mmCIF file of C-alpha atoms in Angstrom:
data_model
loop_
_atom_site.group_PDB
_atom_site.id
_atom_site.type_symbol
_atom_site.label_atom_id
_atom_site.label_comp_id
_atom_site.label_asym_id
_atom_site.label_seq_id
_atom_site.Cartn_x
_atom_site.Cartn_y
_atom_site.Cartn_z
ATOM 1 C CA MET A 242 -158.376 -60.877 94.376
ATOM 2 C CA PRO A 243 -158.741 -64.483 95.389
ATOM 3 C CA LYS A 244 -159.223 -67.157 92.630
ATOM 4 C CA GLY A 245 -163.030 -67.729 92.353
ATOM 5 C CA SER A 246 -164.121 -64.569 94.211
ATOM 6 C CA LEU A 247 -167.391 -62.818 92.673
ATOM 7 C CA ARG A 248 -165.374 -60.067 91.665
ATOM 8 C CA LEU A 249 -163.084 -61.851 89.983
ATOM 9 C CA ARG A 250 -165.818 -63.704 87.891
ATOM 10 C CA ALA A 251 -167.553 -60.451 87.306
ATOM 11 C CA LEU A 252 -164.634 -59.135 85.979
ATOM 12 C CA LEU A 253 -163.778 -62.073 83.861
ATOM 13 C CA PHE A 254 -167.295 -61.961 82.544
ATOM 14 C CA PHE A 255 -166.845 -58.432 81.455
ATOM 15 C CA GLY A 256 -163.426 -58.913 79.845
ATOM 16 C CA GLY A 257 -164.596 -61.966 77.644
ATOM 17 C CA PHE A 258 -167.837 -59.868 76.920
ATOM 18 C CA GLY A 259 -165.523 -56.953 75.861
ATOM 19 C CA LEU A 260 -163.308 -59.370 73.678
ATOM 20 C CA LEU A 261 -166.337 -60.861 72.206
ATOM 21 C CA LEU A 262 -168.084 -57.938 71.358
ATOM 22 C CA SER A 263 -164.808 -56.303 70.066
ATOM 23 C CA THR A 264 -164.141 -59.480 67.924
ATOM 24 C CA LEU A 265 -167.523 -58.961 66.390
ATOM 25 C CA LEU A 266 -167.248 -55.581 65.667
ATOM 26 C CA SER A 267 -163.822 -55.647 64.184
ATOM 27 C CA GLY A 268 -164.639 -59.095 61.934
ATOM 28 C CA GLY A 269 -167.861 -57.516 60.776
ATOM 29 C CA THR A 270 -165.706 -54.146 59.828
ATOM 30 C CA TYR A 271 -163.173 -55.882 57.899
ATOM 31 C CA LEU A 272 -165.893 -58.054 56.081
ATOM 32 C CA PHE A 273 -167.924 -55.191 55.170
ATOM 33 C CA ILE A 274 -164.646 -53.289 53.822
ATOM 34 C CA HIS A 275 -163.004 -56.375 51.977
ATOM 35 C CA SER A 276 -166.415 -56.994 50.555
ATOM 36 C CA SER A 277 -166.727 -53.269 49.608
ATOM 37 C CA GLY A 278 -163.228 -53.296 47.859
ATOM 38 C CA GLN A 279 -164.023 -56.392 45.726
ATOM 39 C CA ARG A 280 -167.490 -54.958 44.744
ATOM 40 C CA HIS A 281 -165.700 -51.688 43.586
ATOM 41 C CA MET A 282 -163.010 -53.927 41.615
ATOM 42 C CA ARG A 283 -165.911 -55.848 40.079
ATOM 43 C CA GLU A 284 -167.618 -52.872 39.232
ATOM 44 C CA THR A 285 -164.478 -51.317 37.599
ATOM 45 C CA LEU A 286 -163.782 -54.471 35.541
ATOM 46 C CA GLU A 287 -167.341 -54.821 34.341
ATOM 47 C CA THR A 288 -167.249 -51.179 33.265
ATOM 48 C CA GLU A 289 -163.983 -51.291 31.557
ATOM 49 C CA THR A 290 -165.383 -54.424 29.852
ATOM 50 C CA ARG A 291 -168.421 -52.716 28.286
ATOM 51 C CA TYR A 292 -166.545 -49.852 27.378
ATOM 52 C CA TYR A 293 -164.168 -51.709 25.489
ATOM 53 C CA LEU A 294 -166.797 -53.954 23.515
ATOM 54 C CA ASN A 295 -168.771 -50.741 22.700
ATOM 55 C CA GLN A 296 -165.427 -49.265 21.308
ATOM 56 C CA ARG A 297 -164.740 -52.533 19.404
ATOM 57 C CA ARG A 298 -168.112 -52.353 17.650
ATOM 58 C CA LEU A 299 -167.136 -48.983 16.298
ATOM 59 C CA ASP A 300 -163.366 -49.490 15.871
ATOM 60 C CA PRO A 301 -162.397 -53.022 15.087
ATOM 61 C CA GLN A 302 -158.755 -52.070 15.983
ATOM 62 C CA ALA A 303 -159.526 -50.260 19.397
ATOM 63 C CA PRO A 304 -156.639 -50.966 21.487
ATOM 64 C CA LEU A 305 -156.898 -52.883 24.948
ATOM 65 C CA PRO A 306 -156.301 -51.215 27.943
ATOM 66 C CA ALA A 307 -152.869 -51.465 29.604
ATOM 67 C CA THR A 308 -152.392 -49.257 32.439
ATOM 68 C CA ALA A 309 -150.844 -49.684 35.891
ATOM 69 C CA MET A 310 -153.813 -51.096 37.583
ATOM 70 C CA LEU A 311 -155.740 -52.382 34.602
ATOM 71 C CA SER A 312 -154.690 -54.604 31.736
ATOM 72 C CA GLY A 313 -156.526 -56.333 28.950
ATOM 73 C CA TYR A 314 -155.992 -59.499 26.855
ATOM 74 C CA GLN A 315 -157.891 -60.755 23.745
ATOM 75 C CA ILE A 316 -158.106 -64.867 23.986
ATOM 76 C CA THR A 317 -157.597 -66.351 20.822
ATOM 77 C CA PRO A 318 -155.645 -69.730 20.028
ATOM 78 C CA ALA A 319 -152.999 -67.866 18.134
ATOM 79 C CA ALA A 320 -152.480 -65.397 21.075
ATOM 80 C CA ASP A 321 -149.313 -65.493 23.223
ATOM 81 C CA LEU A 322 -151.066 -65.366 26.594
ATOM 82 C CA PRO A 323 -149.727 -66.087 30.113
ATOM 83 C CA ALA A 324 -150.492 -69.849 31.153
ATOM 84 C CA PRO A 325 -152.965 -68.632 33.888
ATOM 85 C CA LEU A 326 -155.001 -67.008 31.002
ATOM 86 C CA GLN A 327 -154.845 -69.728 28.254
ATOM 87 C CA HIS A 328 -158.016 -71.905 29.642
ATOM 88 C CA LEU A 329 -160.375 -69.484 31.740
ATOM 89 C CA PRO A 330 -163.990 -69.905 31.277
ATOM 90 C CA ALA A 331 -166.232 -67.245 31.415
ATOM 91 C CA GLY A 332 -166.613 -65.144 34.817
ATOM 92 C CA TYR A 333 -164.457 -63.870 37.763
ATOM 93 C CA HIS A 334 -161.291 -65.526 38.531
ATOM 94 C CA HIS A 335 -158.500 -64.726 40.908
ATOM 95 C CA VAL A 336 -155.196 -65.108 39.155
ATOM 96 C CA ASP A 337 -151.415 -64.832 39.952
ATOM 97 C CA LEU A 338 -148.975 -63.548 37.098
ATOM 98 C CA ASN A 339 -145.394 -63.317 38.082
ATOM 99 C CA GLY A 340 -146.162 -62.951 41.935
ATOM 100 C CA THR A 341 -148.686 -60.543 41.461
ATOM 101 C CA ALA A 342 -152.480 -60.960 42.403
ATOM 102 C CA TYR A 343 -155.150 -59.807 39.947
ATOM 103 C CA LEU A 344 -159.008 -59.905 39.893
ATOM 104 C CA GLY A 345 -160.055 -61.126 36.241
ATOM 105 C CA LEU A 346 -163.204 -60.905 34.312
ATOM 106 C CA VAL A 347 -163.392 -63.037 31.261
ATOM 107 C CA THR A 348 -166.202 -62.110 28.876
ATOM 108 C CA GLU A 349 -167.339 -64.144 25.853
ATOM 109 C CA ARG A 350 -169.077 -62.649 22.499
ATOM 110 C CA PRO A 351 -169.783 -64.267 19.308
ATOM 111 C CA GLY A 352 -166.238 -64.479 17.584
ATOM 112 C CA MET A 353 -164.337 -62.912 20.537
ATOM 113 C CA LYS A 354 -163.145 -63.642 24.271
ATOM 114 C CA VAL A 355 -161.562 -60.971 26.305
ATOM 115 C CA ALA A 356 -159.567 -60.841 29.612
ATOM 116 C CA PHE A 357 -159.559 -57.618 31.873
ATOM 117 C CA LEU A 358 -157.259 -57.899 34.843
ATOM 118 C CA ILE A 359 -157.290 -55.343 37.777
ATOM 119 C CA ASP A 360 -154.194 -55.589 40.341
ATOM 120 C CA GLU A 361 -155.248 -56.287 44.019
ATOM 121 C CA THR A 362 -152.060 -55.498 45.275
ATOM 122 C CA ALA A 363 -153.034 -52.129 46.855
ATOM 123 C CA GLN A 364 -156.470 -53.242 48.008
ATOM 124 C CA SER A 365 -154.527 -56.152 49.802
ATOM 125 C CA ALA A 366 -152.322 -53.688 51.140
ATOM 126 C CA ARG A 367 -154.995 -51.392 52.662
ATOM 127 C CA GLU A 368 -156.874 -54.249 54.146
ATOM 128 C CA ARG A 369 -153.832 -55.425 55.878
ATOM 129 C CA HIS A 370 -153.255 -52.068 57.310
ATOM 130 C CA PHE A 371 -156.991 -51.793 58.148
ATOM 131 C CA LEU A 372 -157.096 -55.151 60.127
ATOM 132 C CA ARG A 373 -153.879 -53.529 62.161
ATOM 133 C CA VAL A 374 -155.902 -50.999 63.117
ATOM 134 C CA LEU A 375 -158.706 -52.843 63.862
ATOM 135 C CA ALA A 376 -156.512 -55.270 66.295
ATOM 136 C CA MET A 377 -155.525 -52.059 68.031
ATOM 137 C CA LEU A 378 -158.919 -50.926 68.333
ATOM 138 C CA MET A 379 -160.342 -54.449 69.397
ATOM 139 C CA ALA A 380 -157.474 -54.689 72.182
ATOM 140 C CA THR A 381 -158.259 -51.116 73.205
ATOM 141 C CA LEU A 382 -162.349 -51.699 73.502
ATOM 142 C CA THR A 383 -161.251 -54.946 75.211
ATOM 143 C CA GLY A 384 -159.311 -53.010 77.906
ATOM 144 C CA LEU A 385 -161.784 -50.268 78.009
ATOM 145 C CA ILE A 386 -164.370 -52.643 78.745
ATOM 146 C CA THR A 387 -162.332 -54.560 81.359
ATOM 147 C CA LEU A 388 -161.303 -51.338 83.311
ATOM 148 C CA VAL A 389 -165.421 -50.556 83.342
ATOM 149 C CA GLY A 390 -166.168 -53.707 84.530
ATOM 150 C CA LEU A 391 -163.725 -53.626 87.380
ATOM 151 C CA TRP A 392 -165.143 -50.170 88.313
ATOM 152 C CA LEU A 393 -168.783 -51.608 87.970
ATOM 153 C CA THR A 394 -167.618 -54.665 89.979
ATOM 154 C CA ARG A 395 -166.331 -52.456 92.994
ATOM 155 C CA ARG A 396 -169.470 -50.585 93.193
ATOM 156 C CA VAL A 397 -172.213 -53.468 92.519
ATOM 157 C CA VAL A 398 -170.286 -56.320 94.369
ATOM 158 C CA ALA A 399 -168.886 -54.369 97.401
ATOM 159 C CA PRO A 400 -172.021 -54.891 99.098
ATOM 160 C CA ILE A 401 -172.558 -58.345 98.322
ATOM 161 C CA ILE A 402 -168.869 -59.069 99.602
ATOM 162 C CA ASP A 403 -169.456 -57.114 102.679
ATOM 163 C CA LEU A 404 -172.189 -59.105 103.491
ATOM 164 C CA ALA A 405 -170.322 -62.250 102.901
ATOM 165 C CA ALA A 406 -167.844 -61.062 105.477
ATOM 166 C CA ARG A 407 -170.374 -60.126 107.829
ATOM 167 C CA ILE A 408 -171.686 -64.110 107.412
ATOM 168 C CA VAL A 409 -168.329 -65.170 108.124
ATOM 169 C CA ALA A 410 -167.791 -63.015 111.027
ATOM 170 C CA SER A 411 -170.852 -64.107 112.495
ATOM 171 C CA GLU A 412 -169.823 -67.711 112.402
ATOM 172 C CA SER A 413 -166.646 -66.992 114.170
ATOM 173 C CA GLY A 414 -168.736 -65.287 116.884
ATOM 174 C CA THR A 415 -167.561 -61.655 116.100
ATOM 175 C CA THR A 416 -169.310 -58.775 114.732
ATOM 176 C CA LYS A 417 -168.669 -56.246 111.649
ATOM 177 C CA PRO A 418 -169.788 -52.677 111.609
ATOM 178 C CA GLN A 419 -172.877 -51.544 109.936
ATOM 179 C CA THR A 420 -172.385 -50.917 106.131
ATOM 180 C CA ALA A 421 -174.631 -48.619 104.431
ATOM 181 C CA TYR A 422 -175.654 -50.588 101.336
ATOM 182 C CA ASN A 423 -175.878 -48.618 97.873
ATOM 183 C CA LEU A 424 -178.107 -51.249 96.499
ATOM 184 C CA ASP A 425 -181.942 -51.613 97.389
ATOM 185 C CA GLN A 426 -181.863 -55.166 96.669
ATOM 186 C CA VAL A 427 -178.989 -55.903 98.270
ATOM 187 C CA SER A 428 -179.934 -53.449 101.437
ATOM 188 C CA GLU A 429 -183.127 -55.848 101.841
ATOM 189 C CA LEU A 430 -181.155 -59.021 101.810
ATOM 190 C CA GLY A 431 -178.621 -57.351 104.430
ATOM 191 C CA LEU A 432 -181.414 -56.279 106.610
ATOM 192 C CA ILE A 433 -183.121 -59.761 106.176
ATOM 193 C CA PHE A 434 -179.853 -61.536 107.276
ATOM 194 C CA GLU A 435 -179.364 -59.013 110.192
ATOM 195 C CA ARG A 436 -183.100 -59.911 111.293
ATOM 196 C CA TYR A 437 -182.329 -63.556 111.001
ATOM 197 C CA LEU A 438 -178.892 -63.731 112.418
ATOM 198 C CA GLU A 439 -180.581 -61.792 115.567
ATOM 199 C CA ARG A 440 -183.351 -64.586 115.682
ATOM 200 C CA ILE A 441 -180.411 -67.160 115.557
ATOM 201 C CA ARG A 442 -178.737 -65.240 118.483
ATOM 202 C CA SER A 443 -181.892 -65.186 120.383
ATOM 203 C CA CYS A 444 -182.740 -68.753 119.878
ATOM 204 C CA ALA A 445 -178.934 -69.823 121.087
ATOM 205 C CA GLU A 446 -178.958 -67.556 124.004
ATOM 206 C CA ARG A 447 -182.537 -69.154 125.187
ATOM 207 C CA GLU A 448 -181.164 -72.434 124.568
ATOM 208 C CA ARG A 449 -178.325 -71.881 126.871
ATOM 209 C CA ALA A 450 -180.650 -70.612 129.445
ATOM 210 C CA PHE A 451 -182.765 -73.463 129.195
ATOM 211 C CA ALA A 452 -180.052 -75.771 129.811
ATOM 212 C CA SER A 453 -178.805 -73.791 132.599
ATOM 213 C CA ASP A 454 -181.835 -73.210 134.285
ATOM 214 C CA VAL A 455 -183.295 -77.030 133.792
ATOM 215 C CA SER A 456 -179.949 -77.934 135.297
ATOM 216 C CA HIS A 457 -180.218 -75.750 138.371
ATOM 217 C CA GLU A 458 -183.960 -76.579 138.675
ATOM 218 C CA LEU A 459 -183.548 -80.403 138.782
ATOM 219 C CA ARG A 460 -180.728 -80.509 141.626
ATOM 220 C CA ASN A 461 -183.721 -79.582 144.151
ATOM 221 C CA PRO A 462 -185.811 -82.481 143.431
ATOM 222 C CA LEU A 463 -182.857 -84.592 142.933
ATOM 223 C CA ALA A 464 -181.729 -83.561 146.527
ATOM 224 C CA VAL A 465 -184.850 -84.346 148.049
ATOM 225 C CA ILE A 466 -184.950 -87.842 146.425
ATOM 226 C CA ARG A 467 -181.497 -88.630 147.598
ATOM 227 C CA GLY A 468 -182.178 -87.389 151.040
ATOM 228 C CA ALA A 469 -185.207 -89.669 151.116
ATOM 229 C CA VAL A 470 -183.244 -92.312 150.149
ATOM 230 C CA GLU A 471 -180.824 -91.873 152.826
ATOM 231 C CA VAL A 472 -183.873 -91.968 155.463
ATOM 232 C CA LEU A 473 -184.931 -94.940 153.991
ATOM 233 C CA GLU A 474 -181.591 -96.806 154.269
ATOM 234 C CA ASP A 475 -181.247 -95.987 158.014
ATOM 235 C CA ASP A 476 -184.456 -97.886 158.472
ATOM 236 C CA ALA A 477 -183.476 -101.296 160.168
ATOM 237 C CA GLY A 478 -186.752 -102.902 159.346
ATOM 238 C CA LEU A 479 -186.111 -103.289 155.818
ATOM 239 C CA ASP A 480 -185.656 -106.755 154.233
ATOM 240 C CA VAL A 481 -183.169 -107.280 151.459
ATOM 241 C CA ASN A 482 -185.012 -106.909 148.548
ATOM 242 C CA GLN A 483 -186.211 -103.667 149.704
ATOM 243 C CA ARG A 484 -182.590 -102.449 150.203
ATOM 244 C CA GLN A 485 -181.942 -103.648 146.833
ATOM 245 C CA ARG A 486 -184.611 -101.385 145.347
ATOM 246 C CA ILE A 487 -183.510 -98.459 147.389
ATOM 247 C CA ALA A 488 -180.016 -98.657 145.974
ATOM 248 C CA ARG A 489 -181.483 -98.783 142.682
ATOM 249 C CA ILE A 490 -183.366 -95.485 143.350
ATOM 250 C CA GLU A 491 -180.243 -93.998 145.138
ATOM 251 C CA ARG A 492 -178.118 -95.146 141.964
ATOM 252 C CA ALA A 493 -180.766 -93.873 139.446
ATOM 253 C CA SER A 494 -180.582 -90.306 141.417
ATOM 254 C CA GLN A 495 -177.162 -90.162 141.159
ATOM 255 C CA ASP A 496 -176.894 -90.953 137.301
ATOM 256 C CA MET A 497 -179.565 -88.225 136.769
ATOM 257 C CA ALA A 498 -177.626 -85.689 138.839
ATOM 258 C CA GLU A 499 -174.568 -86.838 136.865
ATOM 259 C CA LEU A 500 -176.390 -86.490 133.463
ATOM 260 C CA THR A 501 -177.811 -83.043 134.249
ATOM 261 C CA SER A 502 -174.519 -81.586 134.960
ATOM 262 C CA ALA A 503 -172.915 -83.444 132.120
ATOM 263 C CA LEU A 504 -175.733 -81.959 129.571
ATOM 264 C CA LEU A 505 -174.842 -78.409 131.326
ATOM 265 C CA ARG A 506 -171.123 -79.124 130.514
ATOM 266 C CA LEU A 507 -171.880 -80.222 127.320
ATOM 267 C CA SER A 508 -173.688 -76.788 126.144
ATOM 268 C CA ARG A 509 -170.944 -74.753 127.600
ATOM 269 C CA GLU A 510 -168.183 -76.492 125.762
ATOM 270 C CA GLU A 511 -170.230 -76.181 122.732
ATOM 271 C CA SER A 512 -170.581 -72.567 123.287
ATOM 272 C CA GLY A 513 -166.602 -72.413 123.965
ATOM 273 C CA GLN A 514 -167.056 -71.353 127.458
ATOM 274 C CA ALA A 515 -166.093 -74.714 129.243
ATOM 275 C CA GLU A 516 -162.970 -74.612 131.617
ATOM 276 C CA ASP A 517 -160.000 -76.697 131.259
ATOM 277 C CA LYS A 518 -160.851 -80.697 131.573
ATOM 278 C CA GLU A 519 -159.057 -82.686 134.093
ATOM 279 C CA ASN A 520 -157.751 -86.221 132.954
ATOM 280 C CA CYS A 521 -160.391 -88.957 133.303
ATOM 281 C CA SER A 522 -159.802 -92.733 133.719
ATOM 282 C CA ILE A 523 -162.052 -94.036 131.223
ATOM 283 C CA ALA A 524 -161.442 -97.458 132.615
ATOM 284 C CA THR A 525 -163.184 -96.498 135.813
ATOM 285 C CA VAL A 526 -166.003 -95.320 133.871
ATOM 286 C CA VAL A 527 -166.243 -98.591 132.055
ATOM 287 C CA ARG A 528 -166.233 -100.557 135.290
ATOM 288 C CA GLU A 529 -168.875 -98.327 136.888
ATOM 289 C CA SER A 530 -171.134 -98.553 133.774
ATOM 290 C CA VAL A 531 -170.814 -102.321 133.354
ATOM 291 C CA ASP A 532 -171.664 -103.004 137.196
ATOM 292 C CA LYS A 533 -174.451 -100.638 137.021
ATOM 293 C CA HIS A 534 -175.901 -102.720 134.116
ATOM 294 C CA ARG A 535 -175.278 -105.880 135.849
ATOM 295 C CA ILE A 536 -177.228 -104.736 138.576
ATOM 296 C CA LEU A 537 -180.057 -103.182 136.665
ATOM 297 C CA ASN A 538 -180.039 -106.460 134.471
ATOM 298 C CA GLY A 539 -182.725 -107.998 136.454
ATOM 299 C CA ALA A 540 -184.776 -110.671 135.039
ATOM 300 C CA LEU A 541 -182.714 -110.439 131.886
ATOM 301 C CA THR A 542 -180.195 -112.997 131.169
ATOM 302 C CA VAL A 543 -177.851 -110.961 129.479
ATOM 303 C CA GLN A 544 -173.937 -111.891 130.350
ATOM 304 C CA ILE A 545 -171.677 -109.046 130.398
ATOM 305 C CA GLY A 546 -167.838 -109.853 129.845
ATOM 306 C CA LEU A 547 -165.296 -107.124 130.650
ATOM 307 C CA ASN A 548 -161.630 -107.242 129.089
ATOM 308 C CA ILE A 549 -159.624 -104.268 130.170
ATOM 309 C CA VAL A 550 -156.428 -104.333 128.335
ATOM 310 C CA ASP A 551 -155.344 -100.788 128.853
ATOM 311 C CA ALA A 552 -156.506 -98.049 130.929
ATOM 312 C CA PRO A 553 -156.219 -94.650 129.282
ATOM 313 C CA MET A 554 -156.543 -91.193 130.660
ATOM 314 C CA LEU A 555 -158.552 -88.899 128.620
ATOM 315 C CA ALA A 556 -159.073 -84.869 128.890
ATOM 316 C CA VAL A 557 -162.980 -85.376 128.949
ATOM 317 C CA GLU A 558 -165.739 -84.681 131.682
ATOM 318 C CA LYS A 559 -166.074 -87.740 133.721
ATOM 319 C CA GLY A 560 -170.198 -87.126 133.480
ATOM 320 C CA LEU A 561 -169.778 -86.898 129.658
ATOM 321 C CA ALA A 562 -167.610 -90.143 129.357
ATOM 322 C CA ASN A 563 -170.572 -91.607 131.641
ATOM 323 C CA VAL A 564 -173.192 -90.491 128.985
ATOM 324 C CA VAL A 565 -171.194 -92.123 126.119
ATOM 325 C CA VAL A 566 -170.476 -95.305 127.844
ATOM 326 C CA ASP A 567 -173.980 -95.843 129.523
ATOM 327 C CA ASN A 568 -175.681 -95.120 126.174
ATOM 328 C CA LEU A 569 -173.671 -97.403 124.327
ATOM 329 C CA LEU A 570 -173.949 -100.406 126.648
ATOM 330 C CA GLY A 571 -177.511 -99.569 127.636
ATOM 331 C CA ASN A 572 -178.517 -100.247 123.945
ATOM 332 C CA ALA A 573 -176.538 -103.305 123.340
ATOM 333 C CA MET A 574 -178.671 -104.450 126.623
ATOM 334 C CA LEU A 575 -182.431 -103.315 125.350
ATOM 335 C CA HIS A 576 -182.143 -104.063 122.051
ATOM 336 C CA ALA A 577 -179.360 -106.432 120.956
ATOM 337 C CA ARG A 578 -181.736 -109.458 122.388
ATOM 338 C CA SER A 579 -178.336 -111.028 123.012
ATOM 339 C CA ASP A 580 -177.556 -113.768 125.641
ATOM 340 C CA ARG A 581 -174.030 -112.266 126.043
ATOM 341 C CA ILE A 582 -172.169 -108.927 125.517
ATOM 342 C CA GLN A 583 -168.525 -108.212 125.288
ATOM 343 C CA VAL A 584 -166.936 -104.875 126.421
ATOM 344 C CA SER A 585 -163.354 -104.647 125.508
ATOM 345 C CA LEU A 586 -161.201 -101.417 126.413
ATOM 346 C CA GLU A 587 -157.720 -101.032 124.854
ATOM 347 C CA ARG A 588 -155.405 -97.999 125.084
ATOM 348 C CA SER A 589 -156.920 -96.251 121.954
ATOM 349 C CA ARG A 590 -160.487 -97.385 121.568
ATOM 350 C CA LEU A 591 -163.460 -99.467 123.207
ATOM 351 C CA VAL A 592 -165.472 -101.895 121.753
ATOM 352 C CA ILE A 593 -168.825 -103.386 122.932
ATOM 353 C CA SER A 594 -170.331 -106.304 120.826
ATOM 354 C CA ASP A 595 -173.086 -108.652 120.947
ATOM 355 C CA SER A 596 -174.318 -111.670 119.013
ATOM 356 C CA GLY A 597 -177.911 -110.484 118.800
ATOM 357 C CA LYS A 598 -180.323 -109.624 116.309
ATOM 358 C CA GLY A 599 -178.493 -106.979 114.396
ATOM 359 C CA ILE A 600 -179.402 -103.851 112.694
ATOM 360 C CA ASP A 601 -180.888 -103.289 109.011
ATOM 361 C CA LYS A 602 -178.705 -101.241 106.529
ATOM 362 C CA ALA A 603 -181.405 -98.789 106.086
ATOM 363 C CA GLU A 604 -181.595 -97.989 110.005
ATOM 364 C CA LEU A 605 -177.692 -98.100 110.420
ATOM 365 C CA ASP A 606 -177.174 -95.196 108.166
ATOM 366 C CA ARG A 607 -179.852 -93.098 110.342
ATOM 367 C CA ILE A 608 -178.974 -94.275 113.629
ATOM 368 C CA PHE A 609 -177.172 -91.170 114.893
ATOM 369 C CA GLN A 610 -179.779 -88.853 113.736
ATOM 370 C CA ARG A 611 -181.565 -87.044 116.357
ATOM 371 C CA HIS A 612 -185.335 -88.242 117.255
ATOM 372 C CA TYR A 613 -184.734 -91.268 114.920
ATOM 373 C CA ARG A 614 -186.023 -94.722 116.272
ATOM 374 C CA GLY A 615 -185.986 -98.237 114.648
ATOM 375 C CA ALA A 616 -188.852 -100.124 113.676
ATOM 376 C CA GLU A 617 -188.694 -102.083 117.271
ATOM 377 C CA SER A 618 -187.358 -99.563 119.272
ATOM 378 C CA SER A 619 -188.884 -98.104 122.527
ATOM 379 C CA GLY A 620 -186.428 -95.309 123.442
ATOM 380 C CA SER A 621 -186.792 -91.405 122.291
ATOM 381 C CA GLY A 622 -184.101 -91.282 119.670
ATOM 382 C CA ILE A 623 -181.633 -88.797 121.704
ATOM 383 C CA GLY A 624 -179.160 -91.152 123.166
ATOM 384 C CA LEU A 625 -177.058 -92.028 120.376
ATOM 385 C CA SER A 626 -177.141 -88.498 118.795
ATOM 386 C CA LEU A 627 -176.141 -87.217 122.242
ATOM 387 C CA VAL A 628 -173.199 -89.944 122.049
ATOM 388 C CA LYS A 629 -172.405 -88.619 118.559
ATOM 389 C CA ARG A 630 -172.314 -84.447 119.559
ATOM 390 C CA ILE A 631 -169.912 -85.593 122.544
ATOM 391 C CA CYS A 632 -167.467 -87.765 120.171
ATOM 392 C CA ASP A 633 -167.527 -84.849 117.630
ATOM 393 C CA LEU A 634 -166.858 -82.376 120.381
ATOM 394 C CA HIS A 635 -163.886 -84.262 121.399
ATOM 395 C CA GLY A 636 -162.833 -85.505 118.079
ATOM 396 C CA TRP A 637 -163.531 -89.247 118.986
ATOM 397 C CA ASP A 638 -164.472 -91.476 115.767
ATOM 398 C CA ILE A 639 -167.471 -94.010 116.657
ATOM 399 C CA SER A 640 -168.830 -96.362 114.137
ATOM 400 C CA ILE A 641 -171.363 -99.210 114.213
ATOM 401 C CA ASP A 642 -171.070 -102.359 112.020
ATOM 402 C CA SER A 643 -174.024 -104.709 112.192
ATOM 403 C CA SER A 644 -176.023 -106.566 109.866
ATOM 404 C CA PRO A 645 -179.189 -108.627 110.564
ATOM 405 C CA GLY A 646 -179.068 -111.878 112.569
ATOM 406 C CA ARG A 647 -174.938 -111.564 112.929
ATOM 407 C CA GLY A 648 -174.869 -108.925 115.992
ATOM 408 C CA THR A 649 -173.777 -105.519 116.416
ATOM 409 C CA SER A 650 -170.179 -104.097 117.034
ATOM 410 C CA VAL A 651 -169.495 -100.830 118.040
ATOM 411 C CA GLU A 652 -166.019 -99.202 117.892
ATOM 412 C CA LEU A 653 -165.150 -95.978 119.587
ATOM 413 C CA PHE A 654 -161.939 -94.481 119.131
ATOM 414 C CA PHE A 655 -160.384 -91.839 121.341
ATOM 415 C CA GLY A 656 -159.268 -89.820 118.430
ATOM 416 C CA LYS A 657 -159.466 -90.813 114.590
ATOM 417 C CA ARG A 658 -159.284 -93.953 113.295
ATOM 418 C CA PRO A 659 -156.161 -95.422 112.351
ATOM 419 C CA VAL A 660 -155.655 -95.796 108.847
ATOM 420 C CA HIS A 661 -154.656 -99.610 108.994
ATOM 421 C CA GLN A 662 -157.945 -99.980 110.616
ATOM 422 C CA PRO A 663 -160.755 -101.711 108.507
#
């Protein structure tokens, strides 16, 4: 059984319960036997003492008992007594004489003091023998309860283990054959899980179908827009400003077409249906994004500085790379309130920084959550969550460092962040 498994914990519980139960039973039995033996010896001493005192009233010369088990002594100043008996007060005492344990009863009467001793050796031997028997019975009872617990855990825990295996199998996309549950509660739990799993599969299927349908259906109106743009571009009567506006419409329709295709590919990659990806030039993606935002800048007076130190090639769909870079640069343009944005591309990372108003710590912790928008944001709260999904899918590490009044810096590592990086 694996360490920490449900069966192991149940078996340990039964074993511990058996050990505790057998210990309590054995300990209680031993205490009962011990107290019974002590009570029997005390009753014997009391009976013999009363008998001797009655005999002494009838015959002052009556002899004290002296048998293998029982000995009597008269305690007087002139008597030659063993040292342990010379100064004993009235009552019960445990006495050791020459290495032999005795239970003694000292009785005082006017003008007389006697001590009766009974040998405890036989009683102690019987108790030790009985204690060994109890130890064997305790081990046997613990073993039996553990075996019964093992059998019960197989019967009781097996459906739960099977249900857990089915959950694990469902996470990996495989299926597990139907199992006939023996327990009503586990059976009900299994049926509820099956219905819940079926609902999840249906929702996932509807989401994939929706992404595919939206991507397909948007292509037609986008094609109409791009066709109309081509017709307008052939009009010789357009001035420079009009042609710039038409160019923006053409660029926006192109971006929308790439975005829908990228979202469809992202959905397929997350479901494990993506084909092999070709190498994508991140430098090309960054240049195109910077040029596009310079054109879209319009009335804004934001300067975009571009520094391409290296031109890495990454195994990623170009459409998905465009989504990441466009969202990061677009957020810097719209929300930074800065007069300058610096974009730096190296072999292992992309850095986009500004000197704008910055982001509060409370907002920074939630900035990648879906549909989360800052206090002054006018967006939908989807862009950065989409960026995080794409980064997680490709094993990229993204972080945002910002504080109010100091600007914001976004670092995107094309892989795991190096250990020496802060």
